[in-house]
Coordinates of C-alpha atoms in Angstrom, one line a residue:
Chain A
M2 CA 35.8 20.7 243.7
E3 CA 36.7 19.0 240.4
N4 CA 33.3 20.0 238.8
K5 CA 33.9 23.6 239.8
R6 CA 37.3 23.7 238.1
I7 CA 35.8 22.1 234.9
K8 CA 33.1 24.7 235.0
E9 CA 35.6 27.5 235.4
I10 CA 37.7 26.2 232.5
K11 CA 34.5 26.0 230.3
T12 CA 33.6 29.6 231.2
L13 CA 37.1 30.7 230.3
V14 CA 37.1 28.8 227.0
I15 CA 33.7 30.3 226.1
R16 CA 34.8 33.8 227.0
L17 CA 38.0 33.5 225.0
G18 CA 36.0 32.1 222.1
A19 CA 33.6 35.0 222.2
L20 CA 36.5 37.4 222.3
A21 CA 38.2 35.8 219.3
A22 CA 34.8 35.8 217.4
I23 CA 34.4 39.5 218.1
I24 CA 38.0 40.3 216.9
I25 CA 37.6 38.1 213.8
G26 CA 34.2 39.8 213.1
V27 CA 35.7 43.3 213.4
I28 CA 38.6 42.3 211.1
I29 CA 36.2 40.8 208.5
I30 CA 34.0 44.0 208.6
V31 CA 37.0 46.3 208.2
K32 CA 38.4 44.2 205.3
L33 CA 34.9 44.1 203.6
V34 CA 34.4 47.9 204.0
K35 CA 38.0 48.5 202.7
T36 CA 37.4 46.2 199.7
A37 CA 34.1 48.0 198.9
N38 CA 35.9 51.4 199.1
S39 CA 38.8 50.4 196.9
P40 CA 38.5 52.2 193.6
S41 CA 40.8 49.8 191.8
D42 CA 38.0 48.5 189.5
T43 CA 36.3 51.9 189.1
P44 CA 37.1 53.2 185.7
I45 CA 37.9 56.9 185.2
D46 CA 35.5 59.0 183.2
D47 CA 36.2 59.6 179.5
T48 CA 37.5 63.2 179.4
P49 CA 39.0 64.9 176.3
L50 CA 42.8 65.2 175.8
R51 CA 43.8 68.8 175.2
V52 CA 46.8 69.7 173.1
E53 CA 48.2 72.7 174.9
Q54 CA 51.4 73.3 173.0
I55 CA 53.3 72.0 170.0
K56 CA 57.0 72.7 169.8
A57 CA 59.6 71.9 167.3
I58 CA 62.7 70.7 169.2
L59 CA 66.1 69.2 168.1
E60 CA 67.6 67.0 170.8
L61 CA 70.0 64.2 170.0
N62 CA 69.8 61.8 172.9
T63 CA 72.7 59.4 173.2
I64 CA 72.5 58.0 176.8
R65 CA 69.4 56.5 178.4
F66 CA 69.7 56.0 182.1
R67 CA 67.0 54.0 183.9
D68 CA 67.1 54.1 187.7
E69 CA 65.0 53.1 190.7
V70 CA 65.1 55.0 193.9
V71 CA 63.3 54.9 197.3
A72 CA 61.8 58.1 198.7
D73 CA 60.9 57.8 202.3
S74 CA 59.2 60.2 204.7
V75 CA 58.8 59.3 208.4
E76 CA 57.2 61.2 211.3
L77 CA 57.8 59.9 214.8
Y78 CA 55.8 60.6 218.0
S79 CA 57.6 63.3 220.0
D80 CA 57.2 61.4 223.3
A81 CA 55.1 58.8 225.0
G82 CA 52.4 61.3 225.8
D83 CA 52.1 62.3 222.2
Q84 CA 52.0 58.6 221.2
G85 CA 49.3 57.8 223.8
L86 CA 47.2 60.7 222.7
N87 CA 47.5 60.5 218.9
H88 CA 47.6 56.7 218.7
F89 CA 43.8 56.7 219.5
N90 CA 43.2 59.0 216.5
K91 CA 43.9 56.1 214.3
L92 CA 40.7 54.5 215.4
T93 CA 38.7 57.4 214.0
D94 CA 39.7 56.6 210.4
F95 CA 38.9 53.3 208.7
N96 CA 42.1 53.7 206.6
T97 CA 44.3 53.7 209.7
I98 CA 42.2 51.5 212.0
D99 CA 44.5 48.5 211.6
E100 CA 47.5 50.6 212.5
F101 CA 46.1 51.0 216.0
F102 CA 47.2 47.5 216.9
K103 CA 50.8 48.2 216.0
T104 CA 52.8 49.6 218.8
S105 CA 55.3 51.4 216.6
P106 CA 56.9 54.8 217.5
I107 CA 56.1 55.9 213.9
K108 CA 53.3 58.4 213.8
R109 CA 53.1 58.2 210.0
R110 CA 55.2 57.1 207.1
L111 CA 55.1 57.2 203.3
T112 CA 57.6 55.2 201.3
L113 CA 57.6 55.3 197.5
V114 CA 59.6 53.2 195.1
V115 CA 60.1 55.2 192.0
K116 CA 61.5 54.1 188.6
G117 CA 62.5 56.8 186.2
E118 CA 64.4 57.6 183.1
L119 CA 67.1 60.2 182.3
L120 CA 68.1 61.2 178.8
Y121 CA 71.4 62.8 178.1
G122 CA 72.5 64.3 174.8
V123 CA 72.8 67.6 173.0
N124 CA 70.3 70.3 172.2
L125 CA 71.0 71.1 168.5
K126 CA 68.7 74.1 168.6
T127 CA 71.4 76.2 170.2
S128 CA 73.7 78.4 168.2
D129 CA 76.6 76.2 169.3
F130 CA 75.8 73.6 166.5
D131 CA 77.6 74.4 163.4
I132 CA 79.2 72.5 160.4
N133 CA 82.2 74.0 158.6
N134 CA 84.8 73.0 156.0
E135 CA 88.2 74.2 157.0
G136 CA 90.6 73.2 154.2
D137 CA 90.4 69.4 154.0
T138 CA 88.9 69.0 157.5
L139 CA 85.3 68.9 158.3
I140 CA 84.7 70.8 161.6
I141 CA 81.5 70.0 163.5
K142 CA 80.8 72.1 166.5
L143 CA 78.4 70.7 169.1
P144 CA 77.1 72.0 172.4
E145 CA 78.3 70.1 175.5
P146 CA 76.1 67.1 176.3
E147 CA 73.6 67.7 179.1
L148 CA 70.6 66.3 180.8
L149 CA 67.7 66.7 178.3
S150 CA 64.9 65.0 180.1
A151 CA 64.1 63.4 183.5
T152 CA 60.9 61.5 183.6
V153 CA 59.0 60.1 186.6
N154 CA 55.5 58.8 185.9
P155 CA 52.7 57.4 188.0
S156 CA 52.9 54.1 186.2
N157 CA 56.4 53.6 187.5
T158 CA 55.7 54.8 191.1
D159 CA 54.6 52.3 193.8
V160 CA 53.4 53.2 197.3
F161 CA 55.4 50.7 199.3
V162 CA 54.3 51.8 202.8
E163 CA 51.6 54.2 203.8
N164 CA 50.8 54.8 207.4
G165 CA 48.7 57.7 208.6
V166 CA 47.1 60.4 206.5
W167 CA 49.1 62.0 203.7
S168 CA 48.2 64.7 201.3
D169 CA 48.6 64.6 197.5
Y170 CA 51.1 67.5 197.8
A171 CA 53.3 65.4 200.1
R172 CA 53.3 62.5 197.6
R173 CA 54.1 64.8 194.7
K174 CA 56.9 66.4 196.7
M175 CA 58.3 62.9 197.4
M176 CA 58.2 62.0 193.7
L177 CA 60.2 65.2 193.0
K178 CA 62.6 64.2 195.7
A179 CA 63.0 60.8 193.9
K180 CA 63.6 62.6 190.6
K181 CA 66.4 64.8 192.2
K182 CA 68.0 61.6 193.6
M183 CA 68.0 60.1 190.2
I184 CA 69.6 63.2 188.6
Q185 CA 72.2 63.1 191.4
N186 CA 72.9 59.4 190.6
G187 CA 73.4 60.3 186.9
E188 CA 75.8 63.1 187.8
D189 CA 77.7 60.7 190.1
L190 CA 78.1 58.4 187.2
H191 CA 79.4 61.3 185.0
L192 CA 76.8 60.6 182.4
P193 CA 77.0 63.9 180.5
L194 CA 80.6 63.1 179.8
K195 CA 79.8 59.5 178.7
A196 CA 77.2 60.9 176.3
K197 CA 80.0 62.3 174.1
E198 CA 81.3 58.9 172.8
P199 CA 78.0 57.7 171.2
L200 CA 77.4 61.2 169.9
E201 CA 80.6 61.1 167.9
K202 CA 79.6 57.6 166.7
I203 CA 76.2 58.8 165.4
I204 CA 77.6 61.9 163.7
K205 CA 80.3 59.9 162.0
Q206 CA 77.6 57.4 160.9
L207 CA 75.5 60.2 159.4
V208 CA 78.3 62.2 157.7
K209 CA 79.8 59.3 155.8
S210 CA 82.6 61.5 154.5
D211 CA 86.1 60.5 153.4
K212 CA 87.4 63.8 154.7
P213 CA 89.0 64.0 158.1
M214 CA 86.5 65.1 160.7
K215 CA 86.9 67.0 164.0
I216 CA 84.1 67.3 166.5
I217 CA 84.5 70.2 168.9
F218 CA 82.3 70.5 172.0
I219 CA 81.5 74.1 172.9
K220 CA 81.1 74.8 176.6
Chain B
M19 CA 40.4 29.7 244.9
P20 CA 39.2 31.1 241.5
G21 CA 41.7 33.9 242.0
S22 CA 44.6 31.5 242.4
F23 CA 43.3 29.6 239.4
Y24 CA 43.4 32.7 237.2
R25 CA 46.8 33.5 238.5
L26 CA 47.9 30.0 237.5
I27 CA 46.4 30.4 234.0
M28 CA 48.0 33.8 233.6
K29 CA 51.4 32.4 234.7
R30 CA 51.2 29.5 232.2
Y31 CA 49.8 31.4 229.3
F32 CA 51.2 34.9 229.8
P33 CA 54.4 34.1 227.8
I34 CA 52.3 32.8 224.9
L35 CA 50.0 35.8 225.0
F36 CA 53.0 38.1 225.2
L37 CA 54.6 36.4 222.2
F38 CA 51.4 36.7 220.3
F39 CA 51.2 40.4 221.1
L40 CA 54.8 40.9 220.0
L41 CA 54.2 39.1 216.8
F42 CA 51.3 41.2 215.8
S43 CA 52.7 44.5 217.0
C44 CA 55.9 44.4 214.9
G45 CA 54.1 45.4 211.8
E46 CA 56.4 48.0 210.3
D47 CA 57.6 46.9 206.9
E48 CA 61.3 46.9 206.2
V49 CA 62.2 49.2 203.4
K50 CA 64.3 47.5 200.9
K51 CA 66.7 50.0 199.3
T52 CA 67.0 48.9 195.7
E53 CA 69.2 50.8 193.4
I54 CA 68.9 49.2 190.0
F55 CA 70.1 51.2 187.1
E56 CA 70.7 50.6 183.4
I57 CA 72.8 52.8 181.1
R58 CA 72.3 52.3 177.4
Q59 CA 73.8 54.1 174.4
I60 CA 71.1 55.3 172.1
G61 CA 70.8 57.7 169.2
T62 CA 67.3 59.2 169.1
L63 CA 66.7 62.6 167.6
S64 CA 63.7 64.2 169.3
T65 CA 62.1 66.7 166.9
T66 CA 58.7 67.4 168.3
E67 CA 57.3 68.1 171.8
Y68 CA 53.6 68.1 172.6
T69 CA 52.3 69.3 175.9
L70 CA 49.0 67.5 176.6
G71 CA 46.5 68.3 179.3
K72 CA 43.9 66.0 180.8
I73 CA 41.4 66.1 183.7
V74 CA 41.4 62.7 185.4
K75 CA 37.8 62.3 186.7
L76 CA 36.8 59.5 189.0
D77 CA 33.3 59.0 190.2
D78 CA 33.3 56.1 192.6
E79 CA 29.7 55.3 193.5
G80 CA 30.7 52.1 195.3
E81 CA 28.7 48.9 195.7
W82 CA 25.0 48.6 196.5
Y83 CA 25.8 48.1 200.2
T84 CA 28.1 51.1 200.6
F85 CA 26.5 54.4 201.7
G86 CA 27.9 57.5 200.1
D87 CA 30.2 58.1 197.2
R88 CA 33.6 59.5 196.4
K89 CA 34.6 61.9 193.6
M90 CA 38.0 63.2 192.6
L91 CA 39.2 65.5 189.9
I92 CA 42.9 65.8 189.1
S93 CA 44.3 68.0 186.4
C94 CA 47.6 66.8 184.9
K95 CA 49.9 67.5 182.0
A96 CA 52.2 65.3 180.0
K97 CA 55.1 66.3 177.9
V98 CA 55.6 63.9 175.0
K99 CA 58.6 64.0 172.8
A100 CA 58.8 62.2 169.5
G101 CA 61.5 61.7 166.9
V102 CA 63.5 59.1 165.0
D103 CA 66.2 56.7 166.1
L104 CA 69.2 57.6 164.0
S105 CA 71.1 54.5 165.3
K106 CA 68.7 52.4 163.3
I107 CA 70.0 53.9 160.0
K108 CA 71.9 51.2 158.1
D109 CA 74.6 51.7 155.5
E110 CA 72.2 50.7 152.7
D111 CA 69.8 53.5 153.9
I112 CA 72.2 56.1 152.7
K113 CA 72.9 56.4 148.9
I114 CA 75.4 58.9 147.7
N115 CA 75.7 59.9 144.0
G116 CA 78.0 62.8 143.5
K117 CA 76.3 65.9 145.1
K118 CA 73.1 64.0 145.5
I119 CA 72.2 62.0 148.7
E120 CA 69.2 59.8 149.3
I121 CA 68.4 58.7 152.8
S122 CA 65.7 56.5 154.3
L123 CA 64.7 57.4 157.8
P124 CA 63.5 54.9 160.4
A125 CA 59.9 55.1 161.6
A126 CA 59.1 58.0 164.0
E127 CA 58.6 56.9 167.6
I128 CA 57.8 58.4 171.1
T129 CA 61.2 59.2 172.6
S130 CA 60.0 60.3 176.0
F131 CA 56.8 60.6 178.0
D132 CA 56.8 62.7 181.2
M133 CA 53.9 63.4 183.6
D134 CA 55.7 65.9 185.8
P135 CA 54.5 65.7 189.4
K136 CA 54.9 69.5 189.5
L137 CA 52.1 69.9 186.9
M138 CA 49.6 67.6 188.7
K139 CA 46.9 69.3 190.8
T140 CA 44.1 67.8 192.8
E141 CA 41.3 70.1 191.9
M142 CA 38.4 68.5 193.9
V143 CA 37.8 65.7 196.3
E144 CA 34.4 64.8 197.8
V145 CA 33.7 61.9 200.1
T146 CA 30.3 61.4 201.5
G147 CA 28.5 58.9 203.7
F148 CA 30.5 56.1 205.3
R149 CA 33.2 56.1 202.5
F150 CA 36.9 56.5 203.2
Q151 CA 39.1 59.4 202.2
F152 CA 41.4 58.5 199.2
T153 CA 44.7 57.2 200.3
Q154 CA 47.9 58.0 198.3
E155 CA 48.0 54.5 197.0
E156 CA 44.5 54.9 195.6
T157 CA 45.3 58.4 194.2
N158 CA 48.4 57.0 192.5
A159 CA 46.3 54.1 191.0
I160 CA 43.9 56.7 189.6
L161 CA 46.8 58.7 188.1
K162 CA 48.1 55.4 186.5
K163 CA 44.7 55.1 184.8
G164 CA 45.0 58.7 183.6
E165 CA 48.4 58.0 182.2
T166 CA 47.2 54.9 180.4
A167 CA 44.3 57.0 178.9
I168 CA 46.7 59.7 177.7
R169 CA 49.1 57.2 176.2
K170 CA 46.2 55.6 174.4
E171 CA 44.5 58.8 173.2
M172 CA 47.7 60.4 172.0
K173 CA 48.0 57.8 169.2
D174 CA 45.2 59.7 167.5
L175 CA 47.3 62.9 167.4
N176 CA 49.7 63.8 164.6
I177 CA 52.7 63.7 166.9
L178 CA 54.6 61.0 164.9
D179 CA 53.9 62.7 161.5
D180 CA 55.1 66.0 163.0
A181 CA 58.2 64.3 164.3
E182 CA 59.0 62.8 160.9
K183 CA 58.4 66.1 159.2
N184 CA 60.8 67.9 161.5
A185 CA 63.4 65.2 161.3
T186 CA 63.3 65.4 157.5
I187 CA 63.9 69.2 157.7
F188 CA 66.9 68.6 160.0
I189 CA 68.4 65.9 157.9
K190 CA 68.0 68.1 154.7
D191 CA 69.7 71.0 156.4
F192 CA 72.4 68.8 157.8
Y193 CA 73.4 67.4 154.5
K194 CA 73.1 70.7 152.7
Q195 CA 75.6 72.1 155.3
L196 CA 77.9 69.2 154.4
G197 CA 77.9 70.3 150.8
F198 CA 75.2 68.2 149.1
E199 CA 73.1 70.0 146.6
E200 CA 70.2 67.6 146.4
V201 CA 68.9 65.8 149.5
I202 CA 66.1 63.3 149.2
V203 CA 64.6 61.9 152.5
H204 CA 62.3 59.0 152.5
G205 CA 60.1 58.7 155.6
K206 CA 58.4 55.5 156.8
Q207 CA 54.8 55.0 155.9
E208 CA 52.3 55.3 158.7
D209 CA 51.3 51.6 158.5
K210 CA 54.9 50.5 158.9
R211 CA 55.4 52.3 162.2
D212 CA 55.4 50.2 165.4

């Protein structure tokens, strides 16, 4: 009786060991194949850089705003049936195979952490920029400060979570969403208004005149 | 008897197995919402804008043990603005002598670099054999390499010279409007730029 029990325990241990070995083997194979597929070390080909346009501009930037925002897109399974059916699809793609073992209600998710930069100031190319002497006073007319550039680049974009299959279009759309969020943050902080003070400082520094000076912002 | 033994094992080890399952099933990463921002007062005068185009080409043949290869072509554009930082002008850089003014400009620099997502287009993707499709993380990594290449290659262009030339024109006009008859602008020599 005792021997039979020991035998049963041995069989169980061997079976569990075999199962663990299979699981570990599969994990190692998936990791190896994933590493082999990763293009992180593959250099891009040397292609020429084309100059498509050269433009003379005149923008005086007085506020630089650096921001970091999260852009998140989630798609959930509609019901348990949808989850049961589509969850197995994750086994058909090596990129999503490890997601199969997660019992999450999320069908797919893409989360980007995007850093960007906004520049506020005035565009001096407009006709609103003018310098005049009115009697003893120097009148400088400037356009109202505005957002002159909003930059979001791949080097400052990180893919934080990527579950499921996503198109390039979806990623680009999310980067634009992040850009819009940053612009909104800038507006909430009233940055165009805050750009006036350093602008006056720069103009005064450049003019170096003893005459009284008046800066007028044209709307 | 063996049935009751398995039931005993299941009874004892089921909570551990269940805990193990729970641990490995809760894999969804928490999204940390970080909102870091920095506001700085600057004084850069952007005078030149270059629109640059590049085809980012990746030919990933993989390792000797991988079967198949992956190719990707992305066309992208970058808008680069350059100019001078007027806040770097010191008092000793401006010399006034009657109706004559002499001003030394700081070195021209890149004021903004923008690879607009709207102007990026995946032209071609080809994956053969047992290779994986490109993930968005990989595509972004490829674009990062493209951006680095553009930043490196644009140093060979005349963008900083153009920026300095246009800044000189603006400064001359500016002081002439202020009533100066002679305006002399000194630029920074190429080797003195950052």
